[in-house]
Tab-separated table of C-alpha atoms and ligand atoms in Angstrom:
chain	number	residue	atom	x	y	z
J	1	MET	CA	0.151	0.015	-0.005
J	2	ARG	CA	1.434	3.561	-0.935
J	3	PRO	CA	0.316	6.187	1.561
J	4	PHE	CA	-0.021	8.728	-1.148
J	5	ASP	CA	-0.865	7.993	-4.957
J	6	TYR	CA	-2.801	9.548	-7.918
J	7	ILE	CA	-6.401	8.675	-8.252
J	8	ASP	CA	-8.059	10.097	-11.432
J	9	GLY	CA	-5.146	12.278	-11.907
J	10	SER	CA	-5.076	13.687	-8.527
J	11	LEU	CA	-2.591	12.857	-5.706
J	12	SER	CA	-4.410	11.498	-2.940
J	13	ALA	CA	-4.041	10.178	0.700
J	14	GLY	CA	-5.976	7.028	0.578
J	15	GLN	CA	-9.396	8.154	-0.851
J	16	VAL	CA	-8.775	11.807	-0.080
J	17	PRO	CA	-7.560	14.073	-2.773
J	18	LEU	CA	-4.813	16.341	-1.263
J	19	ALA	CA	-6.229	19.287	-3.032
J	20	ASP	CA	-9.445	19.173	-0.784
J	21	ILE	CA	-6.979	19.175	2.151
J	22	ALA	CA	-5.272	22.245	0.731
J	23	ALA	CA	-8.632	24.110	-0.040
J	24	GLU	CA	-9.743	23.570	3.535
J	25	VAL	CA	-6.555	24.317	5.516
J	26	GLY	CA	-4.437	26.244	3.071
J	27	THR	CA	-0.913	25.775	2.398
J	28	PRO	CA	1.635	25.182	3.490
J	29	ALA	CA	0.545	22.238	5.535
J	30	TYR	CA	1.608	18.822	6.619
J	31	VAL	CA	-0.402	15.902	5.907
J	32	TYR	CA	-0.002	12.412	7.504
J	33	SER	CA	-1.615	9.271	6.844
J	34	ALA	CA	-2.870	7.354	9.922
J	35	ASP	CA	-3.166	4.091	8.020
J	36	ALA	CA	0.651	4.358	6.917
J	37	ILE	CA	1.744	4.851	10.261
J	38	GLU	CA	-0.221	2.065	11.621
J	39	ALA	CA	1.067	-0.470	8.820
J	40	ALA	CA	4.636	0.643	9.358
J	41	TYR	CA	3.981	0.048	13.282
J	42	ARG	CA	2.544	-3.231	12.578
J	43	GLU	CA	5.437	-4.334	10.377
J	44	PHE	CA	7.885	-3.555	13.151
J	45	GLU	CA	5.720	-5.481	15.730
J	46	THR	CA	5.392	-8.538	13.413
J	47	VAL	CA	9.067	-8.611	12.377
J	48	LEU	CA	10.642	-7.731	15.552
J	49	ALA	CA	8.491	-9.318	18.295
J	50	PRO	CA	9.171	-9.825	20.970
J	51	ALA	CA	10.945	-6.430	21.000
J	52	ARG	CA	9.651	-3.550	22.814
J	53	ILE	CA	9.115	-0.804	20.383
J	54	CYS	CA	9.677	2.714	21.733
J	55	TYR	CA	8.844	5.233	19.061
J	56	ALA	CA	11.734	7.959	18.712
J	57	MET	CA	9.089	10.652	19.118
J	58	LYS	CA	11.536	13.441	17.943
J	59	ALA	CA	10.699	12.277	14.450
J	60	ASN	CA	7.136	13.635	14.914
J	61	GLY	CA	5.808	14.618	18.242
J	62	ASN	CA	2.266	15.508	17.038
J	63	LEU	CA	-0.086	14.659	19.827
J	64	ALA	CA	-2.497	12.784	17.573
J	65	VAL	CA	0.241	10.735	15.836
J	66	LEU	CA	1.459	9.886	19.385
J	67	ARG	CA	-2.140	8.877	20.434
J	68	LEU	CA	-2.478	6.870	17.393
J	69	LEU	CA	0.800	5.044	18.178
J	70	ALA	CA	0.125	4.705	21.961
J	71	GLY	CA	-3.373	2.923	20.893
J	72	LEU	CA	-1.225	0.450	18.853
J	73	GLY	CA	0.966	-0.264	21.984
J	74	ALA	CA	4.035	1.728	21.078
J	75	GLY	CA	6.129	3.029	24.022
J	76	ALA	CA	8.090	6.188	23.378
J	77	ASP	CA	11.802	7.195	23.318
J	78	VAL	CA	11.980	10.723	24.674
J	79	VAL	CA	14.934	13.333	24.699
J	80	SER	CA	13.612	16.186	26.915
J	81	GLU	CA	11.115	16.852	29.376
J	82	GLY	CA	8.752	18.266	26.681
J	83	GLU	CA	8.732	15.142	24.939
J	84	LEU	CA	8.185	13.296	28.224
J	85	ARG	CA	5.228	15.397	29.060
J	86	ARG	CA	3.742	15.233	25.609
J	87	ALA	CA	4.394	11.331	25.405
J	88	LEU	CA	2.276	11.166	28.852
J	89	ALA	CA	-0.278	13.704	27.483
J	90	ALA	CA	-0.805	11.170	24.812
J	91	GLY	CA	-1.542	8.524	26.746
J	92	ILE	CA	1.866	6.540	26.618
J	93	ALA	CA	2.235	4.826	29.952
J	94	PRO	CA	5.386	5.716	31.930
J	95	GLU	CA	6.611	2.260	32.186
J	96	LYS	CA	7.024	2.083	28.157
J	97	ILE	CA	9.143	5.342	28.350
J	98	VAL	CA	12.903	5.424	27.809
J	99	PHE	CA	14.814	8.719	27.997
J	100	SER	CA	17.675	9.094	25.870
J	101	GLY	CA	19.940	12.237	25.365
J	102	VAL	CA	23.361	13.477	25.828
J	103	GLY	CA	22.655	16.665	28.078
J	104	LYS	CA	19.670	15.950	30.637
J	105	THR	CA	19.242	18.515	33.142
J	106	ASP	CA	18.910	17.781	36.807
J	107	ALA	CA	15.288	19.003	36.582
J	108	GLU	CA	14.653	16.559	33.675
J	109	ILE	CA	16.213	13.730	35.381
J	110	GLU	CA	14.022	14.184	38.326
J	111	ALA	CA	10.863	14.703	36.308
J	112	ALA	CA	11.735	11.191	34.608
J	113	LEU	CA	12.104	9.658	37.950
J	114	ARG	CA	9.157	11.057	39.561
J	115	ASP	CA	7.034	9.760	36.660
J	116	GLY	CA	8.468	6.375	37.162
J	117	ILE	CA	9.707	5.778	33.404
J	118	LEU	CA	11.010	2.455	32.164
J	119	GLN	CA	14.566	3.520	31.754
J	120	ILE	CA	17.186	6.142	31.791
J	121	ASN	CA	19.829	5.993	29.086
J	122	VAL	CA	23.029	7.635	30.485
J	123	GLU	CA	25.769	9.026	28.291
J	124	SER	CA	28.549	9.928	30.579
J	125	VAL	CA	30.368	9.402	34.220
J	126	PRO	CA	29.109	12.644	35.544
J	127	GLU	CA	25.360	11.817	34.418
J	128	VAL	CA	25.529	8.654	36.312
J	129	ARG	CA	26.709	10.428	39.325
J	130	SER	CA	24.039	12.949	38.996
J	131	LEU	CA	21.406	10.388	38.531
J	132	SER	CA	22.443	8.490	41.582
J	133	ARG	CA	22.199	11.708	43.778
J	134	ILE	CA	18.883	12.731	42.349
J	135	ALA	CA	17.297	9.144	42.555
J	136	ALA	CA	18.859	8.673	46.349
J	137	GLY	CA	17.265	12.087	47.206
J	138	LEU	CA	13.871	10.985	46.053
J	139	GLY	CA	14.127	7.799	47.521
J	140	ARG	CA	13.932	6.220	44.255
J	141	THR	CA	15.868	3.602	41.944
J	142	ALA	CA	16.420	4.530	38.489
J	143	SER	CA	16.517	1.778	35.886
J	144	VAL	CA	19.860	2.657	33.800
J	145	ALA	CA	21.050	1.725	30.511
J	146	VAL	CA	24.292	2.971	29.568
J	147	ARG	CA	24.466	4.173	25.904
J	148	ILE	CA	27.859	3.030	24.753
J	149	ASN	CA	29.807	4.715	21.527
J	150	PRO	CA	30.774	1.646	19.807
J	151	ASP	CA	32.967	3.446	17.356
J	152	VAL	CA	31.361	2.316	14.399
J	153	ASP	CA	30.679	4.338	11.322
J	154	ALA	CA	27.035	3.976	10.268
J	155	GLY	CA	27.858	4.874	6.649
J	156	THR	CA	25.190	7.638	6.591
J	157	LEU	CA	25.382	11.163	6.242
J	158	ASP	CA	28.106	12.690	8.579
J	159	GLN	CA	25.456	15.101	10.194
J	160	ILE	CA	23.279	12.121	11.336
J	161	SER	CA	26.112	9.701	12.401
J	162	THR	CA	26.244	9.275	16.104
J	163	GLY	CA	28.391	6.106	16.915
J	164	ARG	CA	32.047	7.266	15.890
J	165	LYS	CA	34.402	7.770	18.783
J	166	THR	CA	34.488	11.356	17.603
J	167	ASP	CA	30.788	12.076	17.903
J	168	LYS	CA	29.474	13.476	21.242
J	169	PHE	CA	27.180	10.481	21.942
J	170	GLY	CA	27.604	7.573	24.389
J	171	VAL	CA	30.369	6.308	26.883
J	172	ALA	CA	33.337	5.185	24.756
J	173	TRP	CA	32.632	1.096	24.807
J	174	THR	CA	36.088	0.674	26.173
J	175	GLU	CA	35.217	2.706	29.286
J	176	ALA	CA	31.874	1.202	30.159
J	177	PRO	CA	33.419	-1.621	32.334
J	178	ALA	CA	34.991	1.006	34.589
J	179	LEU	CA	31.468	3.183	34.711
J	180	PHE	CA	29.752	-0.066	35.475
J	181	ARG	CA	32.008	-0.826	38.541
J	182	GLU	CA	31.724	2.845	39.792
J	183	ALA	CA	27.916	2.630	39.421
J	184	ALA	CA	27.718	-0.562	41.293
J	185	GLY	CA	28.763	1.483	44.580
J	186	LEU	CA	26.325	4.177	44.094
J	187	PRO	CA	22.906	4.512	45.411
J	188	GLY	CA	19.615	4.834	43.729
J	189	LEU	CA	20.572	2.857	40.645
J	190	SER	CA	19.625	-0.242	38.903
J	191	MET	CA	22.173	-0.935	36.191
J	192	ASP	CA	19.916	-2.859	33.884
J	193	GLY	CA	21.116	-2.424	30.358
J	194	ILE	CA	23.150	-1.253	27.572
J	195	ALA	CA	21.956	1.255	24.742
J	196	VAL	CA	23.447	1.848	21.459
J	197	HIS	CA	22.440	4.197	18.454
J	198	ILE	CA	24.748	4.659	15.648
J	199	GLY	CA	23.096	6.887	13.440
J	200	SER	CA	20.070	7.631	11.365
J	201	GLN	CA	18.746	6.637	7.666
J	202	LEU	CA	20.801	3.602	7.799
J	203	GLY	CA	20.569	1.488	4.570
J	204	ASP	CA	23.130	-1.220	5.491
J	205	LEU	CA	22.995	-3.935	7.984
J	206	GLU	CA	26.652	-4.187	8.375
J	207	PRO	CA	27.314	-1.401	10.837
J	208	TYR	CA	24.425	-2.620	12.929
J	209	ARG	CA	26.164	-5.920	12.995
J	210	ARG	CA	29.486	-4.555	14.040
J	211	ALA	CA	27.920	-2.430	16.727
J	212	PHE	CA	25.712	-5.254	18.144
J	213	ARG	CA	28.730	-7.470	18.272
J	214	ARG	CA	30.550	-4.883	20.493
J	215	VAL	CA	27.454	-4.695	22.725
J	216	ALA	CA	27.455	-8.648	23.052
J	217	GLU	CA	31.182	-8.651	23.977
J	218	LEU	CA	30.456	-5.873	26.575
J	219	VAL	CA	27.535	-7.775	28.048
J	220	ARG	CA	29.689	-11.038	28.354
J	221	THR	CA	32.552	-8.745	30.135
J	222	LEU	CA	30.301	-7.104	32.365
J	223	ARG	CA	28.542	-10.006	33.461
J	224	ALA	CA	31.755	-11.674	34.201
J	225	ASP	CA	32.191	-8.585	36.413
J	226	GLY	CA	29.075	-9.222	38.392
J	227	ALA	CA	26.789	-6.864	36.391
J	228	ARG	CA	23.102	-8.074	35.857
J	229	ILE	CA	22.455	-6.906	32.312
J	230	ARG	CA	18.800	-7.843	31.297
J	231	ARG	CA	17.755	-5.161	28.733
J	232	LEU	CA	19.540	-4.004	25.621
J	233	ASP	CA	18.408	-0.828	23.868
J	234	LEU	CA	19.411	-0.970	20.251
J	235	GLY	CA	18.448	2.531	18.930
J	236	GLY	CA	16.624	3.499	15.663
J	237	GLY	CA	18.338	4.377	12.415
J	238	PHE	CA	15.943	2.301	10.083
J	239	GLY	CA	16.573	3.872	6.541
J	240	ILE	CA	13.639	4.698	4.283
J	241	ARG	CA	13.394	5.485	0.521
J	242	TYR	CA	13.669	9.324	-0.172
J	243	ARG	CA	15.247	8.900	-3.871
J	244	ASP	CA	16.308	5.677	-4.699
J	245	GLU	CA	17.553	4.040	-1.438
J	246	ILE	CA	16.446	0.646	-0.795
J	247	PRO	CA	14.659	0.695	2.607
J	248	LEU	CA	16.679	-0.913	5.281
J	249	PRO	CA	15.424	-4.740	5.314
J	250	LEU	CA	13.713	-5.298	8.486
J	251	ALA	CA	13.720	-9.014	8.384
J	252	GLY	CA	17.521	-8.757	7.760
J	253	TYR	CA	17.766	-6.499	10.639
J	254	ALA	CA	15.948	-9.003	13.051
J	255	ARG	CA	18.143	-11.764	12.006
J	256	VAL	CA	21.119	-9.556	12.605
J	257	VAL	CA	19.789	-8.797	16.109
J	258	GLN	CA	19.104	-12.425	16.600
J	259	GLU	CA	22.682	-13.597	15.665
J	260	GLU	CA	24.554	-10.978	17.636
J	261	VAL	CA	22.688	-10.504	20.925
J	262	GLY	CA	19.787	-13.253	20.598
J	263	GLY	CA	21.867	-15.491	22.943
J	264	LEU	CA	22.340	-13.159	25.644
J	265	GLY	CA	18.620	-13.578	27.231
J	266	CYS	CA	18.038	-9.885	27.467
J	267	GLU	CA	14.804	-8.059	26.780
J	268	ILE	CA	15.231	-6.165	23.405
J	269	VAL	CA	14.187	-2.449	22.865
J	270	VAL	CA	14.129	-0.689	19.652
J	271	GLU	CA	13.667	3.027	18.922
J	272	PRO	CA	12.380	3.747	15.356
J	273	GLY	CA	11.624	7.142	14.301
J	274	ARG	CA	11.755	7.889	10.732
J	275	ARG	CA	10.577	4.497	9.523
J	276	LEU	CA	7.339	4.663	11.403
J	277	VAL	CA	6.253	8.319	10.276
J	278	GLY	CA	8.629	9.492	7.313
J	279	PRO	CA	6.855	8.007	4.320
J	280	ALA	CA	3.403	8.601	6.011
J	281	GLY	CA	3.634	12.360	5.717
J	282	LEU	CA	4.183	15.095	3.164
J	283	LEU	CA	4.228	18.730	3.187
J	284	LEU	CA	1.776	20.489	0.684
J	285	ALA	CA	2.706	23.826	-0.898
J	286	SER	CA	1.409	26.312	-3.375
J	287	VAL	CA	3.483	27.673	-6.186
J	288	VAL	CA	3.597	31.462	-5.501
J	289	ALA	CA	5.266	32.411	-8.985
J	290	VAL	CA	7.630	30.930	-11.670
J	291	LYS	CA	10.515	32.999	-12.457
J	292	GLU	CA	12.649	32.419	-15.698
J	293	THR	CA	15.820	34.238	-15.368
J	294	PRO	CA	18.812	33.890	-17.896
J	295	ALA	CA	20.379	31.266	-15.522
J	296	ARG	CA	17.562	29.246	-14.191
J	297	ARG	CA	13.790	28.625	-13.740
J	298	PHE	CA	12.954	29.238	-10.383
J	299	VAL	CA	9.709	27.895	-8.963
J	300	ILE	CA	9.013	29.829	-5.812
J	301	VAL	CA	6.782	28.096	-3.421
J	302	ASP	CA	4.988	29.381	-0.240
J	303	ALA	CA	6.599	26.812	2.069
J	304	GLY	CA	10.288	27.506	3.087
J	305	MET	CA	13.334	26.234	5.061
J	306	ASN	CA	11.662	27.134	8.226
J	307	ASP	CA	8.873	24.650	7.394
J	308	LEU	CA	11.245	21.646	6.051
J	309	VAL	CA	14.903	22.251	6.788
J	310	ARG	CA	16.132	18.788	5.839
J	311	PRO	CA	17.140	19.926	2.138
J	312	MET	CA	18.778	22.807	3.465
J	313	MET	CA	20.578	21.464	6.582
J	314	TYR	CA	21.847	18.124	5.160
J	315	GLY	CA	21.459	18.235	1.292
J	316	ALA	CA	18.567	15.786	1.781
J	317	TRP	CA	16.285	14.839	-1.202
J	318	HIS	CA	12.698	14.986	-1.139
J	319	ASP	CA	10.496	13.758	-4.140
J	320	ILE	CA	8.584	16.772	-5.385
J	321	LEU	CA	4.998	15.880	-7.047
J	322	PRO	CA	2.374	18.154	-8.492
J	323	LEU	CA	-0.907	17.541	-6.991
J	324	ASP	CA	-2.373	17.350	-10.656
J	325	ALA	CA	-0.833	14.424	-12.474
J	326	PRO	CA	1.107	15.974	-15.301
J	327	PRO	CA	-0.324	14.928	-18.819
J	328	ALA	CA	1.607	12.140	-20.614
J	329	GLY	CA	4.432	13.735	-22.547
J	330	ALA	CA	4.855	16.622	-20.431
J	331	ASP	CA	7.856	18.736	-20.743
J	332	TYR	CA	10.097	17.964	-17.824
J	333	ARG	CA	12.573	20.762	-17.548
J	334	PRO	CA	15.149	21.662	-14.730
J	335	ALA	CA	13.885	24.012	-11.893
J	336	ASP	CA	15.348	25.268	-8.652
J	337	VAL	CA	12.539	25.000	-6.157
J	338	VAL	CA	12.722	27.636	-3.635
J	339	GLY	CA	10.862	29.199	-0.774
J	340	PRO	CA	10.263	32.805	0.078
J	341	VAL	CA	12.766	33.067	3.005
J	342	CYS	CA	15.527	35.847	2.768
J	343	GLU	CA	18.231	33.049	2.405
J	344	THR	CA	20.022	31.753	-0.632
J	345	THR	CA	20.211	28.390	0.918
J	346	ASP	CA	16.217	28.314	1.100
J	347	LYS	CA	16.277	25.897	-1.735
J	348	PHE	CA	14.339	22.555	-1.764
J	349	ALA	CA	16.039	21.235	-4.980
J	350	ASP	CA	18.388	22.345	-7.520
J	351	ARG	CA	17.868	21.656	-11.091
J	352	ARG	CA	15.215	19.166	-10.220
J	353	LEU	CA	13.284	17.825	-13.461
J	354	LEU	CA	9.912	19.080	-13.251
J	355	PRO	CA	6.956	19.509	-15.599
J	356	PRO	CA	5.409	22.894	-16.403
J	357	LEU	CA	4.129	24.803	-13.272
J	358	GLU	CA	2.592	27.995	-12.675
J	359	ALA	CA	1.182	30.252	-9.914
J	360	GLY	CA	-1.354	28.541	-8.096
J	361	ASP	CA	-0.512	25.009	-8.594
J	362	LEU	CA	-0.189	22.691	-5.710
J	363	ILE	CA	2.882	20.380	-5.055
J	364	ALA	CA	3.861	17.918	-2.462
J	365	PHE	CA	7.287	17.316	-0.753
J	366	CYS	CA	7.220	13.682	-0.056
J	367	GLU	CA	8.650	11.584	2.751
J	368	ALA	CA	8.161	14.545	4.951
J	369	GLY	CA	6.579	12.887	8.009
J	370	ALA	CA	9.773	12.562	10.022
J	371	TYR	CA	11.715	15.339	11.099
J	372	GLY	CA	9.650	17.844	9.140
J	373	ALA	CA	7.182	19.831	11.301
J	374	VAL	CA	9.210	19.011	14.526
J	375	MET	CA	12.178	20.842	12.810
J	376	SER	CA	10.176	23.965	11.754
J	377	SER	CA	10.645	27.564	13.107
J	378	THR	CA	9.044	30.753	12.589
J	379	TYR	CA	11.984	32.352	10.986
J	380	ASN	CA	11.089	35.280	8.725
J	381	GLY	CA	7.808	35.691	10.934
J	382	ARG	CA	6.211	32.840	9.325
J	383	PRO	CA	3.637	31.015	11.691
J	384	LEU	CA	4.247	26.949	12.267
J	385	VAL	CA	2.066	25.452	9.459
J	386	PRO	CA	-0.938	23.138	10.349
J	387	GLU	CA	-0.868	19.369	10.491
J	388	VAL	CA	-3.562	17.170	9.329
J	389	LEU	CA	-4.203	13.441	9.855
J	390	VAL	CA	-5.935	11.440	7.260
J	391	ARG	CA	-7.777	8.121	8.227
J	392	GLY	CA	-9.859	6.269	5.670
J	393	ASN	CA	-11.986	9.002	3.645
J	394	GLY	CA	-11.778	11.492	6.056
J	395	PHE	CA	-9.180	13.978	7.915
J	396	ASP	CA	-8.689	16.206	10.829
J	397	VAL	CA	-6.673	19.108	11.541
J	398	VAL	CA	-4.480	17.915	14.490
J	399	ARG	CA	-2.463	21.177	14.927
J	400	ALA	CA	-4.042	24.335	13.860
J	401	ARG	CA	-2.134	27.186	12.133
J	402	PRO	CA	-1.530	29.823	14.818
J	403	THR	CA	-2.924	33.298	14.351
J	404	PHE	CA	-0.644	36.276	14.154
J	405	GLU	CA	-1.966	37.243	17.489
J	406	GLU	CA	-0.981	34.098	19.075
J	407	SER	CA	2.369	34.275	17.726
J	408	LEU	CA	2.941	37.702	19.564
J	409	ALA	CA	1.179	36.595	22.840
J	410	LEU	CA	4.373	35.210	24.603
J	411	GLU	CA	6.157	38.571	24.013
J	412	ARG	CA	6.076	41.482	26.434
J	413	LEU	CA	7.420	44.909	26.110
J	414	PRO	CA	9.364	46.316	29.026
J	415	ASP	CA	7.969	49.354	30.833
J	416	TRP	CA	10.297	51.749	29.333
J	417	LEU	CA	9.232	50.817	25.815
J	418	SER	CA	5.416	50.411	26.235
J	419	GLY	CA	4.437	53.985	26.073
J	420	PRO	CA	3.286	55.579	23.003
J	421	GLY	CA	5.594	55.509	19.997
J	422	GLY	CA	7.862	53.147	21.773
J	423	GLN	CA	9.759	55.366	24.371
J	424	GLY	CA	7.858	55.070	27.459
B	1	LIG	N1	17.300	6.890	19.064
B	1	LIG	C1	18.256	7.711	19.354
B	1	LIG	C2	18.907	7.888	20.560
B	1	LIG	C3	18.314	8.778	18.349
B	1	LIG	O1	18.991	9.600	18.718
B	1	LIG	C4	17.447	8.738	17.189
B	1	LIG	C5	17.435	9.793	16.275
B	1	LIG	C6	16.475	7.703	17.074
B	1	LIG	C7	16.411	6.542	18.177
B	1	LIG	C8	15.695	7.541	15.973
B	1	LIG	O2	16.308	7.301	14.654
B	1	LIG	P1	15.329	7.208	13.353
B	1	LIG	O3	14.827	5.783	13.407
B	1	LIG	O4	14.430	8.147	13.050
B	1	LIG	O5	16.537	7.110	12.434
B	1	LIG	N2	16.983	15.264	11.819
B	1	LIG	C9	17.633	14.245	11.086
B	1	LIG	C10	17.664	12.909	12.019
B	1	LIG	C11	18.295	13.018	13.224
B	1	LIG	C12	18.240	11.689	14.204
B	1	LIG	C13	18.327	12.075	15.570
B	1	LIG	N3	18.247	10.682	16.473
B	1	LIG	C14	17.009	13.997	9.734
B	1	LIG	O6	16.264	14.937	9.470
B	1	LIG	O7	17.362	13.041	9.115
């Protein structure tokens, strides 16, 4: 099942023509397919059972998306108190939540402990000490996994690789035994697991295998030292197709997990983000103008880098489809697809082959359900864009477009500026 396809020449989500959504909510707008998210979750559940699936909600934290996944049984991987609150608000039980992140504050650790979440993944010696102090102070015992840095290159984009020894993440795998020995003498800690996450958008199983092998070696060493490791959090990273990539084969991944760590008798946790929501979403935009210069054809759209930053931040490719299917034999010519933001880098595509487009035409940026809306900003005074969830033949606005008044509401003028004309 493809989440988005042409029906009678009109790009649709299930049975719903995306043009109908654009007419009702305007553009730009994010559109997600609940059916596609559910199908992606079911695939994980089926292929990786009995692993625990903790959705990496940094990929898409919309409350309705979270509630949908909660209803399917998902837990959550959170990286801030904001995400923790959101996961709980969506109905994800605390005992299904793991807290990752390289820089948790004391306040965040305290919130996680008070809520009684499943596991806190620590990434440094100072963090273990803080966690012990805070947990002991609260009279709680934290279930801890140590995120190791296995020094494995995930073979993905440099900016989203996390498992090389020069990356900021995790405790060097060589130093983990010393950390476990120190932690054994600290109060408030139950040292239950190892976590590892080597990067995002992986297409290849080999880096996973290398990382998991290192985890297995470490578990054996730690157990010989007396540690009681019972849970392995294997992170996320499951690659999808943006252009011509082959999505990471989940069955192959399950085999690698089984072969490398299956014999250790540990509960397995995975933290998929992108794979659950990326292909299930797109960003709708309207063509504002087409400008032909001596050098380029610029298709100027009403979405900008503040709405979807991946192309500008990582050079990432997103397919661009017109909502009206181009006629057979349409004349595809190169175009730079650019936004309205006052930055040269506000460019979604460079010399992309596209059919004729004109002002008022609607287009979609595909595979935008992950790391799209969550990474957006209000740069250039542009309100965050609405989010729409399609299910079956219907759709709902699950985040409204803020009004300009709402955008201003958090700001205050100091007394000395609040008089008429600005100088009190
Ligand atoms: N677990 C941990 C500890 C992570 O850091 C991440 C992603 C995940 C799980 C989920 O990984 P996924 O299954 O989504 O690959 N903004 C970038 C991606 C950053 C990923 C950060 N960590 C992008 O747009 O490509």
